[in-house]
Coordinates of N, CA and C in Angstrom, one line a residue:
M14 N -24.9 39.4 -3.6 CA -24.4 40.2 -2.5 C -25.0 39.7 -1.2
A15 N -24.1 39.7 -0.1 CA -24.6 39.3 1.1 C -25.6 40.3 1.7
T16 N -26.5 39.8 2.5 CA -27.5 40.7 3.2 C -27.2 40.7 4.6
S17 N -27.9 41.7 5.3 CA -27.7 41.8 6.7 C -28.1 40.5 7.5
S18 N -27.3 40.2 8.5 CA -27.5 39.0 9.3 C -28.5 39.3 10.5
A19 N -29.0 40.5 10.6 CA -29.9 40.9 11.7 C -31.2 40.1 11.5
S20 N -31.8 39.7 12.7 CA -33.1 39.0 12.6 C -34.2 40.0 12.4
P21 N -35.4 39.5 12.0 CA -36.5 40.5 11.7 C -36.8 41.4 12.9
A22 N -36.6 40.8 14.2 CA -36.8 41.7 15.4 C -35.7 42.7 15.6
Q23 N -34.6 42.5 14.9 CA -33.4 43.3 15.2 C -33.0 44.1 13.9
Q24 N -33.9 44.4 13.1 CA -33.6 45.1 11.8 C -32.9 46.4 12.2
P25 N -31.8 46.7 11.5 CA -31.1 48.0 11.8 C -31.9 49.2 11.3
S26 N -31.6 50.3 11.9 CA -32.3 51.6 11.5 C -31.2 52.6 11.2
A27 N -30.0 52.2 11.0 CA -28.9 53.0 10.6 C -28.0 52.3 9.6
L28 N -27.2 53.0 8.8 CA -26.4 52.5 7.8 C -25.0 53.2 7.7
A29 N -23.9 52.5 7.7 CA -22.6 53.0 7.4 C -22.1 52.5 6.1
I30 N -21.8 53.4 5.2 CA -21.3 53.1 3.8 C -19.8 53.4 3.7
F31 N -19.0 52.5 3.4 CA -17.6 52.6 3.2 C -17.1 52.4 1.8
D32 N -16.2 53.4 1.4 CA -15.5 53.1 0.2 C -14.4 52.0 0.5
L33 N -13.8 51.5 -0.5 CA -12.8 50.4 -0.2 C -11.4 50.9 -0.4
D34 N -11.0 51.2 -1.6 CA -9.6 51.5 -1.9 C -9.2 52.8 -1.3
D35 N -8.1 52.8 -0.5 CA -7.5 53.9 0.3 C -8.5 54.4 1.4
T36 N -9.5 53.6 1.7 CA -10.4 53.9 2.8 C -10.3 52.8 3.8
L37 N -10.7 51.6 3.4 CA -10.4 50.4 4.3 C -9.1 49.7 3.9
L38 N -8.7 49.8 2.6 CA -7.5 49.1 2.1 C -6.4 50.2 1.9
D39 N -5.2 49.9 2.3 CA -4.1 50.8 2.1 C -3.6 50.4 0.7
G40 N -4.2 51.1 -0.3 CA -3.9 50.9 -1.7 C -5.1 50.7 -2.5
D41 N -4.9 50.2 -3.8 CA -6.0 50.0 -4.7 C -6.1 48.5 -5.0
C42 N -7.2 48.0 -4.8 CA -7.4 46.5 -5.0 C -7.2 46.1 -6.4
T43 N -7.6 46.9 -7.3 CA -7.4 46.6 -8.7 C -6.0 46.5 -9.1
H44 N -5.2 47.5 -8.6 CA -3.7 47.5 -8.9 C -3.1 46.3 -8.3
L45 N -3.4 46.0 -7.1 CA -2.9 44.7 -6.4 C -3.3 43.5 -7.2
W46 N -4.5 43.5 -7.6 CA -5.0 42.3 -8.4 C -4.2 42.1 -9.7
L47 N -4.0 43.2 -10.4 CA -3.2 43.1 -11.6 C -1.8 42.6 -11.4
E48 N -1.1 43.0 -10.3 CA 0.1 42.5 -9.9 C 0.0 41.0 -9.6
W49 N -1.1 40.5 -9.0 CA -1.4 39.1 -8.7 C -1.5 38.3 -10.0
V50 N -2.3 38.8 -11.0 CA -2.5 38.0 -12.2 C -1.2 38.0 -13.1
I51 N -0.4 39.0 -12.9 CA 0.9 39.0 -13.6 C 1.8 37.9 -13.0
A52 N 1.8 37.8 -11.6 CA 2.6 36.8 -11.0 C 2.0 35.3 -11.3
C53 N 0.7 35.2 -11.6 CA 0.1 34.0 -12.0 C 0.4 33.6 -13.4
G54 N 1.0 34.5 -14.1 CA 1.3 34.2 -15.5 C 0.1 34.4 -16.5
W55 N -0.9 35.1 -16.1 CA -2.1 35.4 -16.8 C -1.8 36.6 -17.8
V56 N -0.7 37.3 -17.7 CA -0.4 38.4 -18.5 C 1.0 38.4 -19.0
E57 N 1.3 38.7 -20.3 CA 2.6 38.6 -20.8 C 3.4 39.9 -20.6
E58 N 2.7 41.0 -20.9 CA 3.4 42.3 -20.8 C 3.0 43.0 -19.5
G59 N 3.6 42.4 -18.4 CA 3.3 42.9 -17.1 C 3.6 44.3 -16.8
E60 N 4.8 44.7 -17.2 CA 5.2 46.1 -16.9 C 4.4 47.1 -17.7
A61 N 4.1 46.8 -18.9 CA 3.2 47.7 -19.7 C 1.8 47.8 -19.1
L62 N 1.3 46.7 -18.6 CA 0.0 46.7 -17.9 C 0.0 47.6 -16.7
L63 N 1.1 47.5 -15.9 CA 1.1 48.3 -14.6 C 1.4 49.8 -14.9
A64 N 2.1 50.1 -16.0 CA 2.3 51.5 -16.4 C 1.0 52.1 -16.8
R65 N 0.2 51.3 -17.6 CA -1.1 51.9 -18.0 C -2.0 52.0 -16.7
M66 N -1.9 51.1 -15.8 CA -2.7 51.3 -14.6 C -2.4 52.5 -13.8
R67 N -1.1 52.8 -13.7 CA -0.6 54.0 -13.0 C -1.1 55.2 -13.7
E68 N -1.1 55.2 -15.0 CA -1.6 56.3 -15.8 C -3.1 56.6 -15.5
Q69 N -3.9 55.5 -15.5 CA -5.3 55.6 -15.2 C -5.7 56.0 -13.8
D70 N -4.8 55.6 -12.9 CA -4.9 56.0 -11.5 C -4.8 57.5 -11.4
L71 N -3.9 58.1 -12.1 CA -3.8 59.5 -12.0 C -5.0 60.2 -12.6
Q72 N -5.6 59.6 -13.7 CA -6.8 60.1 -14.2 C -8.0 60.0 -13.3
Y73 N -8.0 58.9 -12.5 CA -9.1 58.7 -11.5 C -9.0 59.8 -10.5
H74 N -7.8 60.1 -9.9 CA -7.7 61.1 -8.9 C -8.0 62.6 -9.5
A75 N -7.8 62.7 -10.8 CA -8.1 64.0 -11.4 C -9.6 64.2 -11.8
G76 N -10.3 63.0 -11.7 CA -11.7 63.0 -12.0 C -12.0 63.0 -13.5
T77 N -11.0 62.5 -14.3 CA -11.1 62.6 -15.8 C -11.1 61.2 -16.3
L78 N -11.2 60.1 -15.5 CA -11.1 58.8 -16.0 C -12.3 58.3 -16.8
D79 N -12.1 57.7 -18.0 CA -13.1 57.1 -18.7 C -13.3 55.7 -18.1
M80 N -14.4 55.6 -17.3 CA -14.5 54.4 -16.4 C -14.8 53.2 -17.2
T81 N -15.6 53.3 -18.3 CA -15.8 52.1 -19.2 C -14.5 51.6 -19.8
E82 N -13.7 52.4 -20.3 CA -12.4 52.0 -20.9 C -11.5 51.4 -19.7
H83 N -11.6 52.0 -18.6 CA -10.7 51.4 -17.4 C -11.2 50.1 -17.0
L84 N -12.5 49.9 -17.0 CA -13.0 48.5 -16.5 C -12.7 47.5 -17.6
R85 N -12.8 47.8 -18.9 CA -12.4 46.9 -19.9 C -11.0 46.5 -19.8
F86 N -10.1 47.5 -19.5 CA -8.7 47.3 -19.4 C -8.4 46.4 -18.3
T87 N -9.0 46.6 -17.1 CA -8.8 45.7 -15.9 C -9.3 44.3 -16.1
L88 N -10.4 44.2 -16.9 CA -11.0 42.8 -17.2 C -10.2 42.1 -18.2
G89 N -9.4 42.8 -19.0 CA -8.7 42.1 -20.1 C -8.0 40.8 -19.8
P90 N -7.2 40.7 -18.6 CA -6.6 39.4 -18.3 C -7.5 38.3 -18.0
L91 N -8.8 38.6 -17.8 CA -9.7 37.5 -17.4 C -10.6 37.0 -18.6
I92 N -10.5 37.6 -19.8 CA -11.3 37.2 -20.9 C -11.1 35.8 -21.2
G93 N -12.3 35.1 -21.3 CA -12.2 33.6 -21.6 C -12.0 32.7 -20.4
R94 N -11.7 33.3 -19.2 CA -11.5 32.5 -18.0 C -12.8 32.1 -17.3
Q95 N -12.9 31.0 -16.8 CA -14.1 30.5 -16.1 C -14.2 31.2 -14.7
R96 N -15.5 31.5 -14.4 CA -15.8 32.2 -13.1 C -15.2 31.5 -11.9
D97 N -15.3 30.2 -11.9 CA -14.8 29.4 -10.7 C -13.3 29.5 -10.6
T98 N -12.6 29.5 -11.8 CA -11.1 29.6 -11.8 C -10.7 31.0 -11.2
V99 N -11.4 32.0 -11.7 CA -11.1 33.4 -11.2 C -11.5 33.5 -9.7
R100 N -12.6 32.9 -9.3 CA -13.0 33.0 -7.9 C -11.9 32.4 -7.0
E101 N -11.4 31.2 -7.4 CA -10.3 30.6 -6.6 C -9.1 31.5 -6.4
Q102 N -8.7 32.2 -7.5 CA -7.6 33.1 -7.4 C -7.9 34.3 -6.6
V103 N -9.1 34.8 -6.7 CA -9.5 36.0 -5.9 C -9.5 35.6 -4.4
E104 N -10.0 34.5 -4.0 CA -10.0 34.1 -2.6 C -8.5 34.0 -2.0
A105 N -7.6 33.5 -2.8 CA -6.2 33.4 -2.4 C -5.6 34.8 -2.4
F106 N -6.0 35.7 -3.3 CA -5.5 37.0 -3.4 C -6.0 37.8 -2.2
V107 N -7.2 37.6 -1.7 CA -7.8 38.4 -0.6 C -7.0 38.0 0.7
Q108 N -6.7 36.7 0.9 CA -6.0 36.2 2.0 C -4.6 36.6 2.1
R109 N -3.9 36.6 0.9 CA -2.4 36.8 0.9 C -2.0 38.2 0.5
A110 N -2.7 38.9 -0.3 CA -2.3 40.2 -0.7 C -3.1 41.4 -0.1
V111 N -4.4 41.1 0.1 CA -5.3 42.2 0.6 C -5.3 42.2 2.2
A112 N -5.5 41.1 2.8 CA -5.6 41.1 4.3 C -4.4 41.8 5.0
P113 N -3.2 41.6 4.6 CA -2.1 42.4 5.3 C -2.1 43.9 5.1
R114 N -2.9 44.4 4.1 CA -2.9 45.8 3.7 C -4.2 46.5 4.2
L115 N -5.1 45.8 4.9 CA -6.3 46.4 5.4 C -5.8 47.3 6.6
M116 N -6.5 48.5 6.6 CA -6.1 49.5 7.7 C -7.0 49.2 8.9
Q117 N -6.3 48.9 10.0 CA -7.0 48.5 11.2 C -8.0 49.5 11.7
G118 N -7.7 50.8 11.6 CA -8.7 51.8 12.0 C -10.0 51.7 11.3
G119 N -9.9 51.5 10.0 CA -11.1 51.4 9.1 C -11.9 50.1 9.4
V120 N -11.2 49.0 9.6 CA -11.9 47.8 9.9 C -12.6 47.8 11.3
E121 N -11.9 48.4 12.2 CA -12.4 48.6 13.5 C -13.7 49.5 13.5
R122 N -13.6 50.6 12.7 CA -14.8 51.5 12.6 C -16.0 50.7 12.0
L123 N -15.7 49.9 11.0 CA -16.8 49.1 10.4 C -17.4 48.2 11.5
R124 N -16.6 47.5 12.3 CA -17.1 46.6 13.3 C -17.8 47.3 14.4
E125 N -17.3 48.5 14.7 CA -18.0 49.3 15.7 C -19.5 49.6 15.2
H126 N -19.6 49.9 14.0 CA -21.0 50.2 13.5 C -21.8 48.9 13.6
R127 N -21.3 47.8 13.2 CA -22.0 46.5 13.4 C -22.4 46.3 14.8
E128 N -21.5 46.5 15.7 CA -21.8 46.3 17.1 C -22.9 47.2 17.7
Q129 N -23.0 48.4 17.1 CA -24.1 49.3 17.4 C -25.4 48.9 16.7
G130 N -25.4 47.9 15.9 CA -26.6 47.4 15.2 C -26.8 48.1 13.9
H131 N -25.8 48.8 13.4 CA -25.9 49.4 12.1 C -25.7 48.5 11.0
A132 N -26.4 48.6 9.9 CA -26.0 47.9 8.6 C -24.7 48.5 8.1
T133 N -23.9 47.7 7.4 CA -22.7 48.2 6.8 C -22.6 47.7 5.3
L134 N -22.2 48.6 4.5 CA -22.2 48.4 3.0 C -20.9 49.0 2.5
V135 N -20.2 48.2 1.7 CA -19.0 48.7 0.9 C -19.5 49.0 -0.5
I136 N -19.2 50.2 -0.9 CA -19.5 50.6 -2.3 C -18.2 51.1 -2.9
S137 N -17.8 50.4 -4.0 CA -16.4 50.7 -4.6 C -16.5 50.8 -6.1
A138 N -15.6 51.6 -6.6 CA -15.5 51.8 -8.1 C -14.7 50.6 -8.7
S139 N -14.1 49.8 -7.9 CA -13.5 48.5 -8.3 C -14.5 47.5 -8.7
M140 N -14.1 46.4 -9.4 CA -15.1 45.4 -9.8 C -15.6 44.5 -8.7
H141 N -16.9 44.0 -8.9 CA -17.5 43.2 -8.0 C -16.8 41.9 -7.6
H142 N -16.2 41.3 -8.6 CA -15.6 40.0 -8.3 C -14.4 40.2 -7.3
L143 N -13.9 41.4 -7.1 CA -12.8 41.7 -6.1 C -13.5 42.3 -4.9
V144 N -14.4 43.2 -5.0 CA -15.0 44.0 -3.9 C -15.8 43.0 -2.9
E145 N -16.6 42.2 -3.5 CA -17.5 41.4 -2.7 C -16.7 40.5 -1.7
P146 N -15.7 39.8 -2.2 CA -15.0 38.9 -1.2 C -14.2 39.7 -0.2
I147 N -13.7 40.9 -0.5 CA -13.1 41.7 0.5 C -14.0 42.3 1.5
A148 N -15.2 42.7 1.0 CA -16.2 43.2 1.9 C -16.7 42.1 2.9
R149 N -16.8 40.9 2.4 CA -17.2 39.7 3.2 C -16.1 39.4 4.2
F150 N -14.9 39.5 3.8 CA -13.7 39.3 4.7 C -13.7 40.2 5.9
V151 N -14.0 41.5 5.6 CA -14.0 42.5 6.8 C -15.3 42.5 7.6
G152 N -16.2 41.7 7.1 CA -17.5 41.6 7.9 C -18.6 42.5 7.5
A153 N -18.5 43.2 6.4 CA -19.6 44.0 5.9 C -20.8 43.2 5.6
D154 N -22.0 43.8 5.7 CA -23.2 43.2 5.4 C -23.4 43.0 3.9
G155 N -22.8 43.9 3.1 CA -23.0 43.8 1.6 C -22.0 44.6 0.9
A156 N -22.0 44.4 -0.4 CA -21.0 45.1 -1.3 C -21.7 45.5 -2.6
L157 N -21.5 46.7 -3.1 CA -22.0 47.1 -4.3 C -20.8 47.5 -5.2
A158 N -20.7 47.1 -6.4 CA -19.6 47.3 -7.3 C -20.0 47.0 -8.7
T159 N -19.3 47.4 -9.7 CA -19.7 47.1 -11.1 C -19.5 45.6 -11.3
L160 N -20.5 45.0 -12.0 CA -20.5 43.6 -12.3 C -19.7 43.3 -13.6
P161 N -19.0 42.2 -13.6 CA -18.4 41.7 -14.9 C -19.4 40.9 -15.7
E162 N -19.4 41.0 -17.0 CA -20.3 40.2 -17.8 C -19.7 38.8 -18.0
L163 N -20.5 37.8 -17.9 CA -20.2 36.4 -18.1 C -21.0 35.9 -19.3
D164 N -20.4 35.0 -20.1 CA -21.1 34.3 -21.2 C -21.9 33.2 -20.6
A165 N -22.6 32.5 -21.5 CA -23.5 31.4 -21.2 C -22.8 30.3 -20.5
E166 N -21.5 30.2 -20.7 CA -20.6 29.1 -20.1 C -19.9 29.6 -18.8
G167 N -20.3 30.8 -18.4 CA -19.7 31.3 -17.1 C -18.3 31.9 -17.3
R168 N -17.9 32.3 -18.5 CA -16.6 32.8 -18.8 C -16.7 34.3 -18.9
F169 N -15.6 35.0 -18.4 CA -15.5 36.4 -18.5 C -15.4 36.9 -19.9
T170 N -16.3 37.9 -20.3 CA -16.2 38.4 -21.7 C -15.3 39.6 -21.8
G171 N -14.9 40.2 -20.7 CA -14.0 41.4 -20.7 C -14.9 42.7 -20.7
E172 N -16.2 42.6 -20.6 CA -17.1 43.7 -20.6 C -17.7 43.9 -19.2
P173 N -17.8 45.2 -18.7 CA -18.6 45.4 -17.5 C -20.1 45.5 -17.9
T174 N -20.9 45.3 -16.9 CA -22.3 45.3 -17.2 C -23.1 46.0 -16.0
G175 N -24.2 46.7 -16.3 CA -25.0 47.3 -15.2 C -24.4 48.6 -14.9
I176 N -24.8 49.1 -13.7 CA -24.4 50.5 -13.2 C -22.9 50.5 -12.9
Q177 N -22.3 51.5 -13.4 CA -20.8 51.6 -13.0 C -20.8 52.4 -11.7
T178 N -20.2 51.8 -10.7 CA -20.3 52.4 -9.3 C -19.1 53.4 -9.1
Y179 N -19.2 54.5 -9.9 CA -18.2 55.6 -9.9 C -18.9 56.9 -9.9
Q180 N -18.4 57.8 -9.0 CA -19.0 59.1 -8.8 C -20.5 59.0 -8.5
Q181 N -21.3 59.6 -9.3 CA -22.8 59.6 -9.1 C -23.3 58.2 -9.2
G182 N -22.6 57.3 -9.9 CA -23.0 55.9 -10.1 C -23.1 55.1 -8.8
K183 N -22.3 55.6 -7.8 CA -22.4 54.9 -6.5 C -23.8 55.1 -5.9
L184 N -24.3 56.3 -6.0 CA -25.7 56.6 -5.5 C -26.8 55.9 -6.3
D185 N -26.5 55.8 -7.7 CA -27.5 55.2 -8.5 C -27.5 53.7 -8.2
A186 N -26.4 53.0 -7.9 CA -26.4 51.6 -7.5 C -27.0 51.5 -6.1
F187 N -26.8 52.4 -5.3 CA -27.4 52.4 -3.8 C -28.9 52.4 -4.0
A188 N -29.4 53.3 -4.9 CA -30.9 53.5 -5.0 C -31.5 52.2 -5.6
E189 N -30.8 51.6 -6.5 CA -31.3 50.2 -7.1 C -31.3 49.2 -6.0
W190 N -30.2 49.2 -5.1 CA -30.2 48.3 -4.0 C -31.3 48.4 -3.1
L191 N -31.6 49.7 -2.8 CA -32.8 50.0 -1.8 C -34.1 49.5 -2.5
A192 N -34.2 49.7 -3.7 CA -35.4 49.3 -4.4 C -35.7 47.8 -4.4
A193 N -34.5 47.0 -4.3 CA -34.6 45.6 -4.4 C -34.6 44.9 -3.0
H194 N -34.4 45.7 -1.9 CA -34.3 45.1 -0.6 C -35.3 45.8 0.3
D195 N -35.9 45.0 1.2 CA -36.9 45.5 2.2 C -36.0 46.0 3.4
T196 N -35.4 47.1 3.3 CA -34.5 47.6 4.3 C -35.2 48.5 5.4
G197 N -36.3 49.1 5.0 CA -36.9 50.2 5.9 C -36.2 51.5 5.8
F198 N -35.3 51.6 4.9 CA -34.5 52.8 4.7 C -35.4 54.1 4.5
A199 N -36.5 53.9 3.8 CA -37.3 55.0 3.4 C -38.0 55.6 4.7
E200 N -38.0 54.9 5.8 CA -38.6 55.3 7.0 C -37.6 56.3 7.8
G201 N -36.4 56.4 7.2 CA -35.5 57.4 7.9 C -34.4 56.8 8.6
W202 N -33.5 56.1 7.9 CA -32.3 55.6 8.5 C -31.3 56.8 8.7
E203 N -30.5 56.7 9.8 CA -29.4 57.6 9.9 C -28.2 57.0 9.2
T204 N -27.4 57.8 8.5 CA -26.4 57.3 7.7 C -25.0 58.0 7.9
W205 N -24.0 57.1 7.8 CA -22.6 57.6 7.9 C -21.9 57.2 6.6
G206 N -20.9 57.9 6.1 CA -20.1 57.7 4.9 C -18.7 57.9 5.1
Y207 N -17.9 57.1 4.5 CA -16.4 57.2 4.7 C -15.7 57.0 3.3
S208 N -14.9 58.0 2.9 CA -14.2 57.8 1.6 C -13.0 58.7 1.6
D209 N -12.0 58.3 0.8 CA -10.8 59.1 0.6 C -10.8 60.0 -0.6
S210 N -11.8 59.9 -1.5 CA -11.7 60.5 -2.8 C -12.8 61.5 -3.0
Y211 N -12.3 62.6 -3.7 CA -13.3 63.7 -4.1 C -14.3 63.1 -5.1
N212 N -14.0 62.0 -5.8 CA -15.0 61.4 -6.7 C -16.2 60.9 -5.9
D213 N -16.1 60.7 -4.6 CA -17.2 60.3 -3.8 C -18.0 61.4 -3.2
L214 N -17.8 62.6 -3.6 CA -18.5 63.8 -3.0 C -20.0 63.6 -3.1
P215 N -20.6 63.1 -4.2 CA -22.0 62.8 -4.2 C -22.5 62.0 -3.0
L216 N -21.7 60.9 -2.7 CA -22.1 60.0 -1.7 C -21.9 60.6 -0.3
L217 N -20.8 61.4 -0.1 CA -20.6 62.0 1.2 C -21.6 63.2 1.4
E218 N -22.0 63.8 0.4 CA -23.1 64.8 0.6 C -24.5 64.2 0.8
F219 N -24.6 63.0 0.5 CA -25.9 62.3 0.6 C -26.1 61.9 2.1
V220 N -25.0 61.4 2.8 CA -25.1 60.8 4.1 C -25.3 61.9 5.2
D221 N -25.8 61.5 6.4 CA -25.9 62.4 7.4 C -24.6 62.8 8.1
H222 N -23.6 61.8 8.1 CA -22.4 62.0 8.8 C -21.2 61.6 7.9
P223 N -20.8 62.6 7.0 CA -19.7 62.3 6.1 C -18.3 62.3 6.9
H224 N -17.4 61.4 6.4 CA -16.0 61.4 7.0 C -15.1 61.2 5.8
A225 N -14.0 62.1 5.8 CA -12.9 62.0 4.8 C -11.9 61.2 5.4
T226 N -11.5 60.1 4.8 CA -10.5 59.2 5.3 C -9.2 59.2 4.4
Q227 N -8.1 59.6 5.0 CA -6.9 59.7 4.1 C -7.2 60.4 2.9
P228 N -7.9 61.6 3.0 CA -8.4 62.3 1.8 C -7.4 62.8 0.8
D229 N -7.8 62.8 -0.5 CA -6.9 63.4 -1.5 C -7.1 64.9 -1.3
A230 N -6.3 65.7 -2.0 CA -6.2 67.2 -1.7 C -7.5 67.9 -1.9
R231 N -8.3 67.5 -2.9 CA -9.6 68.2 -3.1 C -10.6 67.8 -2.0
L232 N -10.6 66.6 -1.7 CA -11.5 66.2 -0.6 C -11.1 66.8 0.7
R233 N -9.9 66.8 1.0 CA -9.3 67.4 2.3 C -9.8 68.9 2.3
A234 N -9.6 69.6 1.3 CA -10.1 71.0 1.3 C -11.6 71.2 1.5
T235 N -12.4 70.3 0.9 CA -13.8 70.3 1.0 C -14.2 70.0 2.5
A236 N -13.6 68.9 3.0 CA -13.9 68.5 4.4 C -13.5 69.6 5.4
E237 N -12.4 70.3 5.2 CA -12.0 71.3 6.1 C -13.0 72.5 6.0
A238 N -13.4 72.8 4.8 CA -14.3 73.9 4.6 C -15.7 73.7 5.2
R239 N -16.1 72.4 5.2 CA -17.4 72.0 5.6 C -17.5 71.5 7.1
G240 N -16.3 71.4 7.7 CA -16.2 70.9 9.0 C -16.4 69.4 9.2
W241 N -16.2 68.6 8.2 CA -16.3 67.2 8.2 C -15.1 66.6 9.0
P242 N -15.3 65.5 9.7 CA -14.1 64.9 10.3 C -13.2 64.3 9.3
I243 N -11.9 64.4 9.6 CA -10.8 63.9 8.7 C -10.1 62.8 9.5
L244 N -10.2 61.6 9.0 CA -9.6 60.4 9.7 C -8.4 59.9 9.0
E245 N -7.4 59.5 9.7 CA -6.1 59.0 9.2 C -5.9 57.6 9.7
W246 N -6.3 56.6 8.9 CA -6.1 55.3 9.3 C -4.9 54.6 8.7
R247 N -4.3 55.2 7.7 CA -3.0 54.6 7.1 C -1.9 54.6 8.1

């Protein structure tokens, strides 16, 4: 994961945390990626794959998704593929499929935080091999997401590993990140949070300044009841 580019004399004292899918990106990067790998010929039953993805997307928004099963499903087309081969495809994917769908308002807000000297972090329920290059592309200081398991030869096994960055897992991954980085956060950083999903309520409740971005119905109702800003970047 990339770290802040600030010099020791300019260490940030504030942090802005952004969700990715439907927050910075108009759509879901995993769904877009599956369309990409189908077009690459890495999947034979493309329509069945997308139908299952749509079904799991409904479960995600309902808060009933089995995340381990979902991650195994999305990693399926990569089993046995070399990390470098996948990385090359992901870089092309970010340039050609993701970049045109980034929401300008969200990217500008992230850059505004950076201009103010705030650290910026993308935390997403999507997989790290997709999230990290997108976070780097938009200029975030770092990215947290579930890691894919690789075998001794650097090939995808189809299994996720480590903390799953979903619901409370986002905060668990964030706590682990803090423990591994000398950020000064414990001294009292001011925090902002941006997400579209009720699944991210633990994260939004954690930060000082929560924002609902293109919120789903449950998050919109919560934001309205609590007086949180509602942003529409789509």
